[in-house]
Short mmCIF file of C-alpha atoms in Angstrom, two decimals:
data_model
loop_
_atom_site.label_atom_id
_atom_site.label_comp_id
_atom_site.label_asym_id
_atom_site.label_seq_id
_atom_site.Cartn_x
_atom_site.Cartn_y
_atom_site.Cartn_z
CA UNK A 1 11.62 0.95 -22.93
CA UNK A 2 12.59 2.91 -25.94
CA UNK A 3 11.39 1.63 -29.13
CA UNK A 4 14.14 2.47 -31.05
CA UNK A 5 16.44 0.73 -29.36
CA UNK A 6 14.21 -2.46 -28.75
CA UNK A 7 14.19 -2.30 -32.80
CA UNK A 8 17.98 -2.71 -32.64
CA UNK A 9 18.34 -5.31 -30.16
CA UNK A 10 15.37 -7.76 -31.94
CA UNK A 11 12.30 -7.43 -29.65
CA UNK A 12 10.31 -5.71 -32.63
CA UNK A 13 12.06 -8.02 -35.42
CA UNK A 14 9.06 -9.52 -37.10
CA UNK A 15 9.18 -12.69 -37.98
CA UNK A 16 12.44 -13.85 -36.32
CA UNK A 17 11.16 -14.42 -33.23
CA UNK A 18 7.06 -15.38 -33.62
CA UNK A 19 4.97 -14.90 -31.24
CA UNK A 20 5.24 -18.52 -29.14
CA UNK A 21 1.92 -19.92 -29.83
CA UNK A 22 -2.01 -18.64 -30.73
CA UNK A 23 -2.96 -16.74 -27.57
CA UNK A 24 -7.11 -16.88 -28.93
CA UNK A 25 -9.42 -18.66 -26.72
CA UNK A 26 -12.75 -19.35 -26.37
CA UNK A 27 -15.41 -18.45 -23.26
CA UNK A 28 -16.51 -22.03 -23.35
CA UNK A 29 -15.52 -24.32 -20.76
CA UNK A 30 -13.64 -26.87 -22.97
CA UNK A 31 -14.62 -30.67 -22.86
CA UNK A 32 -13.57 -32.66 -20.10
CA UNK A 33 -9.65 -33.92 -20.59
CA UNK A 34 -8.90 -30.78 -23.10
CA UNK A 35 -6.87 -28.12 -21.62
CA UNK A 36 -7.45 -24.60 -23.98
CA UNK A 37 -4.05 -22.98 -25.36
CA UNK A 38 -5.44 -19.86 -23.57
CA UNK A 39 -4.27 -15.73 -23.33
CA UNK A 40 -5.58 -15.68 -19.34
CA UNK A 41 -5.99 -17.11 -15.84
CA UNK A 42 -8.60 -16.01 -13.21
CA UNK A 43 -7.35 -15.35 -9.85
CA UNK A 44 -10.24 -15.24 -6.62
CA UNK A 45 -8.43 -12.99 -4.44
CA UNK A 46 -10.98 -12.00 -1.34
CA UNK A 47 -14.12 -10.46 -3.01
CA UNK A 48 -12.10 -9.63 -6.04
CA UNK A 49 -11.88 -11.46 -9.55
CA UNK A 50 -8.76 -10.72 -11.12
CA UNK A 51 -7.80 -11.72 -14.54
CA UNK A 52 -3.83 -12.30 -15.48
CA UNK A 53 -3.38 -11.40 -19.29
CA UNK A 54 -1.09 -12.03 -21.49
CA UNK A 55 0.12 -9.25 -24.22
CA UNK A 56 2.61 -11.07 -25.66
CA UNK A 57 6.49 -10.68 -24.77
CA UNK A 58 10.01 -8.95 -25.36
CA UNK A 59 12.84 -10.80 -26.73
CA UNK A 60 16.57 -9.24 -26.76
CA UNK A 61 19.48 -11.04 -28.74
CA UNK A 62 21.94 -10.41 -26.13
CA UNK A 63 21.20 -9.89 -22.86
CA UNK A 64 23.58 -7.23 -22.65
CA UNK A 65 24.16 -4.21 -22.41
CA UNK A 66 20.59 -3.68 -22.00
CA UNK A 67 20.75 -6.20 -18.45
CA UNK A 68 23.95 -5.68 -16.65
CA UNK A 69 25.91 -2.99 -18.31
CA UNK A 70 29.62 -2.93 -17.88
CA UNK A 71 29.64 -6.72 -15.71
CA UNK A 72 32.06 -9.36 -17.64
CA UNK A 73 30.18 -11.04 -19.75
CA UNK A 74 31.33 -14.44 -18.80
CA UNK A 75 30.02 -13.26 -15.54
CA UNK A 76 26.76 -12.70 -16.99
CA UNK A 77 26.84 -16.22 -19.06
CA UNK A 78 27.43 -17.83 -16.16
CA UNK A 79 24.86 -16.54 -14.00
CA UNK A 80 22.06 -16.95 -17.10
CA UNK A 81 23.21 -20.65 -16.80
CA UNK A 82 22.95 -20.75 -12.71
CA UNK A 83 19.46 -19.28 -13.32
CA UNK A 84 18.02 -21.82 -15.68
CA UNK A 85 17.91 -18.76 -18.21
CA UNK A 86 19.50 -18.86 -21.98
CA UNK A 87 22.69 -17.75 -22.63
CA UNK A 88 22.14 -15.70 -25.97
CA UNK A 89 18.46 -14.30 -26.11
CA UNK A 90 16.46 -12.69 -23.34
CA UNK A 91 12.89 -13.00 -22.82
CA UNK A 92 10.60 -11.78 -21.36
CA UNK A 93 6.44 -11.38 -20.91
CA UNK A 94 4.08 -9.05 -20.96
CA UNK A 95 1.75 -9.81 -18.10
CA UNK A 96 -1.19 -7.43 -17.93
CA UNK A 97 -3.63 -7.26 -14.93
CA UNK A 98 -7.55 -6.67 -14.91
CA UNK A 99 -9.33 -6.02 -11.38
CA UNK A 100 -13.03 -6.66 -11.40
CA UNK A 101 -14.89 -5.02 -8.27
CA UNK A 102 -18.53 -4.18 -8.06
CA UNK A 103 -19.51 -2.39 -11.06
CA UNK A 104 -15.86 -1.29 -12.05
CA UNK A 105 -13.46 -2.80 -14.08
CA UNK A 106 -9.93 -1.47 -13.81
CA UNK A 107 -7.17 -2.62 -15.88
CA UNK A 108 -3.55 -2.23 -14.91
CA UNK A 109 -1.55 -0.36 -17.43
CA UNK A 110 -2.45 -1.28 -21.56
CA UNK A 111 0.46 -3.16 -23.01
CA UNK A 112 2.16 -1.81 -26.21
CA UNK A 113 -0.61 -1.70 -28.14
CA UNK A 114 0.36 -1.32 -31.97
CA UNK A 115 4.10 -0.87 -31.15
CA UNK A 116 5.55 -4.39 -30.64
CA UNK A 117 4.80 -5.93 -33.73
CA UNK A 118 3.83 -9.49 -34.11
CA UNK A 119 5.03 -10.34 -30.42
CA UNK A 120 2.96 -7.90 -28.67
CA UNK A 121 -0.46 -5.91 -28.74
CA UNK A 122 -1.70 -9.34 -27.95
CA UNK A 123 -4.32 -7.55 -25.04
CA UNK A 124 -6.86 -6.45 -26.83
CA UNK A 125 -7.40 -9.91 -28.67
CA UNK A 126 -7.21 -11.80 -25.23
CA UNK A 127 -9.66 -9.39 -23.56
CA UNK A 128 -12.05 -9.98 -26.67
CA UNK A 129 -11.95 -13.62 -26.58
CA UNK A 130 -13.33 -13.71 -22.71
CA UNK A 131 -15.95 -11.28 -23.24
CA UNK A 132 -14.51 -8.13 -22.59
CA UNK A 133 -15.14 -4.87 -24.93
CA UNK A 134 -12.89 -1.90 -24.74
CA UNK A 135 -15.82 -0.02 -23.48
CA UNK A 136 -16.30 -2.17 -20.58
CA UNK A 137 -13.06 -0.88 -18.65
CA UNK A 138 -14.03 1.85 -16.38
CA UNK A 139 -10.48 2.73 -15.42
CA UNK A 140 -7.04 2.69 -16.36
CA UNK A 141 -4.04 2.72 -13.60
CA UNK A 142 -0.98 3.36 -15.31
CA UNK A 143 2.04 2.32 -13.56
CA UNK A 144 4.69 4.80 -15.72
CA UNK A 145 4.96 5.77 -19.04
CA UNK A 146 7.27 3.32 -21.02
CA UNK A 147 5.81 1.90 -24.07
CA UNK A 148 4.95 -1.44 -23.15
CA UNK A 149 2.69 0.20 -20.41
CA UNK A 150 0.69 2.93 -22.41
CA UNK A 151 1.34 2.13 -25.96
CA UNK A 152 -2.23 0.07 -25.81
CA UNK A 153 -4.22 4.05 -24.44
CA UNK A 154 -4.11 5.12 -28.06
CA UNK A 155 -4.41 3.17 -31.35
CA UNK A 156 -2.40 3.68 -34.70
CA UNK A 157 -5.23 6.12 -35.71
CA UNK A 158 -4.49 8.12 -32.61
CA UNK A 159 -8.19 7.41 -30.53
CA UNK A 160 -8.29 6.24 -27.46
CA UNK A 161 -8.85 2.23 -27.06
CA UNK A 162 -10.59 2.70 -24.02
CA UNK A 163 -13.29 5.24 -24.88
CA UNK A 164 -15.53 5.29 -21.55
CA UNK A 165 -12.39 4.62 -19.07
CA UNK A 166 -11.22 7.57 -16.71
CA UNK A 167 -6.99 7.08 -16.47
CA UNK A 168 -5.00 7.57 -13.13
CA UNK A 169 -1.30 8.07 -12.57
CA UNK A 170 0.48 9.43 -10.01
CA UNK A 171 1.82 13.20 -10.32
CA UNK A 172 5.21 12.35 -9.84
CA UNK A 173 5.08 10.32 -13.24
CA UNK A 174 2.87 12.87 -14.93
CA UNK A 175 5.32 15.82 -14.37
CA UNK A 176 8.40 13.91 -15.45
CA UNK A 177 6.89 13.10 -18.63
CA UNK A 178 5.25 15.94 -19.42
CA UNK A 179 8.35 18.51 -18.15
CA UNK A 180 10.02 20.70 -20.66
CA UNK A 181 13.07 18.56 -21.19
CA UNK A 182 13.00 15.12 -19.06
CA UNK A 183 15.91 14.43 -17.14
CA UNK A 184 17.83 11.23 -18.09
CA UNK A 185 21.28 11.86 -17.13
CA UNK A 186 21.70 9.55 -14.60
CA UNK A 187 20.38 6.55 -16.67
CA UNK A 188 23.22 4.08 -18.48
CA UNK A 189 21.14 4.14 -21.87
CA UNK A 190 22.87 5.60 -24.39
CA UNK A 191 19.33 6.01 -26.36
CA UNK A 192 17.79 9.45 -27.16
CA UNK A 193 15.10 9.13 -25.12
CA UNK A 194 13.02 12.00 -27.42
CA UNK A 195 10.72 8.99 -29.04
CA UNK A 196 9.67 7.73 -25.68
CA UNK A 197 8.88 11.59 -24.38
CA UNK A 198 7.30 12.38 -27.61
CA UNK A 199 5.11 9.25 -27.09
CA UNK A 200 4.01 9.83 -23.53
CA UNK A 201 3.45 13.52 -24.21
CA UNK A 202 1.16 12.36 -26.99
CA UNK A 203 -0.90 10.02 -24.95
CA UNK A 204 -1.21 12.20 -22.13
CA UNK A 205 -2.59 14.75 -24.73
CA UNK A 206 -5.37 12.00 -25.79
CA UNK A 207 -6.55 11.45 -22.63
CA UNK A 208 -6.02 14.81 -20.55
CA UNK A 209 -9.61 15.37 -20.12
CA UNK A 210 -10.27 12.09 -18.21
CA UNK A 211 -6.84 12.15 -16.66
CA UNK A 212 -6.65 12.19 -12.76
CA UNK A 213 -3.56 12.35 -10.96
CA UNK A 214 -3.15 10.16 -7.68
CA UNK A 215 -0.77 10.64 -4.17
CA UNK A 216 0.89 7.92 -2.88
CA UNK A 217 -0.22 5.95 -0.31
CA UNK A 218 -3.96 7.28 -0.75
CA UNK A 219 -6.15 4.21 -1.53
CA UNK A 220 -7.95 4.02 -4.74
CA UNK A 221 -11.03 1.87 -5.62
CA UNK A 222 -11.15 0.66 -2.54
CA UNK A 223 -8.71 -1.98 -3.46
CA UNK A 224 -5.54 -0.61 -4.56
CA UNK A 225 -2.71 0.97 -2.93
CA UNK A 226 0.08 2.60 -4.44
CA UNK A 227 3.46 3.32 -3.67
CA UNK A 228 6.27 5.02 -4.99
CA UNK A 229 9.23 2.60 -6.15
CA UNK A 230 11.70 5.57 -7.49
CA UNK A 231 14.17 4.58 -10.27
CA UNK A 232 12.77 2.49 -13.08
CA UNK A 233 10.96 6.06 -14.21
CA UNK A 234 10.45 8.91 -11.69
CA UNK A 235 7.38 7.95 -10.18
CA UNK A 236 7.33 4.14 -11.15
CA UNK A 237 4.25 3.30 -9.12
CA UNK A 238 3.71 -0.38 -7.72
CA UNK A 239 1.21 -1.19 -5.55
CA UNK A 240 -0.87 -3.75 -3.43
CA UNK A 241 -3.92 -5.18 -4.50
CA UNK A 242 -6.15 -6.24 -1.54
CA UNK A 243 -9.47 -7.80 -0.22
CA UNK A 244 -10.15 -8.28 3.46
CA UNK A 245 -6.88 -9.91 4.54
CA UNK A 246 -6.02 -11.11 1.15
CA UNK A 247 -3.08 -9.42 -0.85
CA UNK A 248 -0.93 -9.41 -3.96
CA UNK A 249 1.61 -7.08 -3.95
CA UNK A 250 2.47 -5.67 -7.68
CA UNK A 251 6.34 -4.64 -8.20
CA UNK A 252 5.54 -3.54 -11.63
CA UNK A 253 8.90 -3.24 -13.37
CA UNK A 254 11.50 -3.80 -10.31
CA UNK A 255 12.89 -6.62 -11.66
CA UNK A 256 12.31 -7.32 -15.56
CA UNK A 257 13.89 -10.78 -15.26
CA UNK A 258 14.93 -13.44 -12.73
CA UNK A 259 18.32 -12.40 -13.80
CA UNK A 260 17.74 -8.90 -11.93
CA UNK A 261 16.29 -11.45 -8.70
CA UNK A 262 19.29 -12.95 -8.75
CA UNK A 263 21.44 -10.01 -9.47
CA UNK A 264 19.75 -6.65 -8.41
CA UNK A 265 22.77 -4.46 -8.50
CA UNK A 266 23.56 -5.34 -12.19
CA UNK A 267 20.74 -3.43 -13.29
CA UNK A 268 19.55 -2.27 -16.11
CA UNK A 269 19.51 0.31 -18.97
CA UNK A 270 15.65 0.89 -18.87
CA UNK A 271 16.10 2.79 -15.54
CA UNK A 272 15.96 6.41 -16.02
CA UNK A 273 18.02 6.31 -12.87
CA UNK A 274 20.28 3.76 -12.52
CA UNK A 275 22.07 3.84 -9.11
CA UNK A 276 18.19 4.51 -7.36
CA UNK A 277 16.93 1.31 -9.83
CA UNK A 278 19.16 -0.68 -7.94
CA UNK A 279 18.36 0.59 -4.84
CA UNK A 280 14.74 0.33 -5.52
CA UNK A 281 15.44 -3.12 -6.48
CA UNK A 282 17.07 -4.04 -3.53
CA UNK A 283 14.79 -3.02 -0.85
CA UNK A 284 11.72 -4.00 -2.74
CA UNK A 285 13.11 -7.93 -2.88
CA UNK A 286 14.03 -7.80 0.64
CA UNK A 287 11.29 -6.50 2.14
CA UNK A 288 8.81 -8.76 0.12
CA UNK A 289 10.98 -11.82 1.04
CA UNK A 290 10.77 -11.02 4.31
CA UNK A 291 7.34 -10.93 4.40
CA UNK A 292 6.36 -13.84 2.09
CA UNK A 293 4.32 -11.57 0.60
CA UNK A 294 2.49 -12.84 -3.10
CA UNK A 295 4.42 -11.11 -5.92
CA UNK A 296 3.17 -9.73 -9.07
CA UNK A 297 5.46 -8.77 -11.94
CA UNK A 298 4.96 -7.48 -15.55
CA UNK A 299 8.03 -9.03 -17.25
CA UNK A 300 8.84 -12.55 -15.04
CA UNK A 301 7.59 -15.62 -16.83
CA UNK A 302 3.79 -16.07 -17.16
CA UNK A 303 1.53 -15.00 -14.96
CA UNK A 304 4.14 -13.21 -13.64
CA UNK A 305 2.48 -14.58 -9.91
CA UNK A 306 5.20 -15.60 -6.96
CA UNK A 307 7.57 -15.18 -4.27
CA UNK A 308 10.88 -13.88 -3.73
CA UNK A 309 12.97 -16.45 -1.80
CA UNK A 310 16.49 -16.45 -1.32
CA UNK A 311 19.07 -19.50 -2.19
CA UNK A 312 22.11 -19.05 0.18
CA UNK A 313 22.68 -14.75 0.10
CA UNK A 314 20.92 -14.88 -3.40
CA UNK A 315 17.61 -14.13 -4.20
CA UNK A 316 15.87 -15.92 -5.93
CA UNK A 317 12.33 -15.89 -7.87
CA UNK A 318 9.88 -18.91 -6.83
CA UNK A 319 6.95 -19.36 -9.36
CA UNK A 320 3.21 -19.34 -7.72
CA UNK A 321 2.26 -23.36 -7.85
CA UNK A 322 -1.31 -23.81 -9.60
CA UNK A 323 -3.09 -26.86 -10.23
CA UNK A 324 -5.43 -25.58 -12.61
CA UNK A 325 -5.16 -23.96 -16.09
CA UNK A 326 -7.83 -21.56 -15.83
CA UNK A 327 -8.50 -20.35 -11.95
CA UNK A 328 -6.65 -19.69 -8.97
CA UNK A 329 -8.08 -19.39 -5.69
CA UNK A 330 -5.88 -17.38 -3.15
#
């Protein structure tokens, strides 16, 4: 995402749209009948603990042109409508994942840190309130290098958040970013991309001595792998979280809204590649329908945890059903 144009189209208005409700909880278990307003849920996957956190969320005035650029917009009203979405404002969250295993403690990507405003850079409050220091995380896994992803590595001060944590991304992303002059061409954003570059560049210069680069398809931590998922950003890395026979599969930024379920070929203007986005898009929702497999997103409503089922030709996104505020047991 480029910050200058989320500026323009109201995610980083302060005050217009507040942040919906105080994300601060405590790390006792509340009294019995009492349900906490809280900023996380625990998920038992296998051996793992995984923690689902919330750094706050994105809202655009107009869906468009940012989602489906160039489709009717009477097309696009009427599909918000179909999809139980509203008609002028998108949202959308910020769902951050944690991974506890053994000794390490490996968060997923960092949130946008100071850059959001009031509606995001809610991560490092959450991860406070359940007992969780910045110096705790042993490792970062960055997915790609839009804003909402790294903008939490480095604080307004420029030191890093995460002062004992070794970082991984995969050298596919790494190059793009750090090339001589990126290449978006092929993307539909009519943006100057030079503050995101500028921004990546400068994180990647905070953090170069504990940077490691990663292959696809080699297994880190013994519980992640990742995979290349082209379009979104170069080397837009999701990946599958596992434990014995126990999975969640993590699309990342695929789809950014059930609106992109629904629609995949629409598309939007945050690919750096439009035409493979889509593509991208369309094989990752088909191939994780078709195996049932338990989805993880970064942008679909809170937790971000479901499935990708279909409604006629249509996909269609299918919240996880929990029973429990605070813990899910896969």
């Amino acid at each position: 995402m480029n910050r200058r144009q989320l500026l323009k189209t109201g995610v980083l208005a302060g005050g217009m749209y507040a942040f919906p409700g105080a994300m601060a909880f405590g790390g006792n278990i509340p009294e019995k009948g009492v349900v906490e307003n809280v900023g996380h849920i625990k998920v038992r996957l296998g051996e793992l603990e995984i923690f689902l956190f919330s750094d706050g969320h994105i809202t655009l005035k107009n869906p468009q042109p940012v989602f489906a650029p160039g489709v009717d917009p009477e097309e696009v009203r009427k599909e918000l409508k179909r999809v139980f979405l509203k008609e002028d404002r998108l949202e959308g969250a910020i769902n951050v994942m944690v991974i506890k295993t053994g000794e390490r403690l490996i968060l997923i990507d960092t949130g946008s840190g100071y850059h959001f405003g009031e509606t995001g850079g809610r991560l490092l409050h959450n991860l406070k309130n359940t007992g969780i220091a910045p110096r705790d995380v042993t490792d970062v896994f960055i997915t790609h290098a839009h804003v909402d992803h790294i903008g939490g590595i480095v604080d307004n001060e420029g030191k890093t958040v995460y002062p004992d944590a070794k970082y991984y991304i995969a050298q596919k992303e790494y190059d793009f970013w750090t090339s001589e002059k990126p290449d978006f061409s092929k993307s539909k954003n009519p943006e100057n991309p030079g503050e995101s570059v500028k921004l990546a560049k400068q994180v990647f210069r905070a953090i170069k001595n504990k940077l490691i680069k990663f292959d696809y398809g080699e297994t880190l931590f013994s519980c992640i792998t990742p995979e290349l998922a082209e379009g979104h950003t170069p080397g837009h890395t999701v990946f599958t979280v596992f434990s014995g026979d126990k999975n969640i599969k993590h699309i990342v930024d695929t789809v950014h809204t059930p609106l992109l379920v629904a629609r995949p070929e629409w598309g939007t203007q945050w690919d750096v590649d439009f035409i493979q986005g889509v593509k991208a898009r369309k094989l990752i929702l088909e191939d994780n329908y078709r195996k049932g497999t338990l989805v993880m997103t970064t942008h679909l409503p809170w937790p971000g945890l479901g499935y990708i089922g279909k409604n006629g030709n249509d996909y269609q996104w299918v919240p996880f059903p929990y029973f429990t505020p605070n813990e899910i047991i896969l």
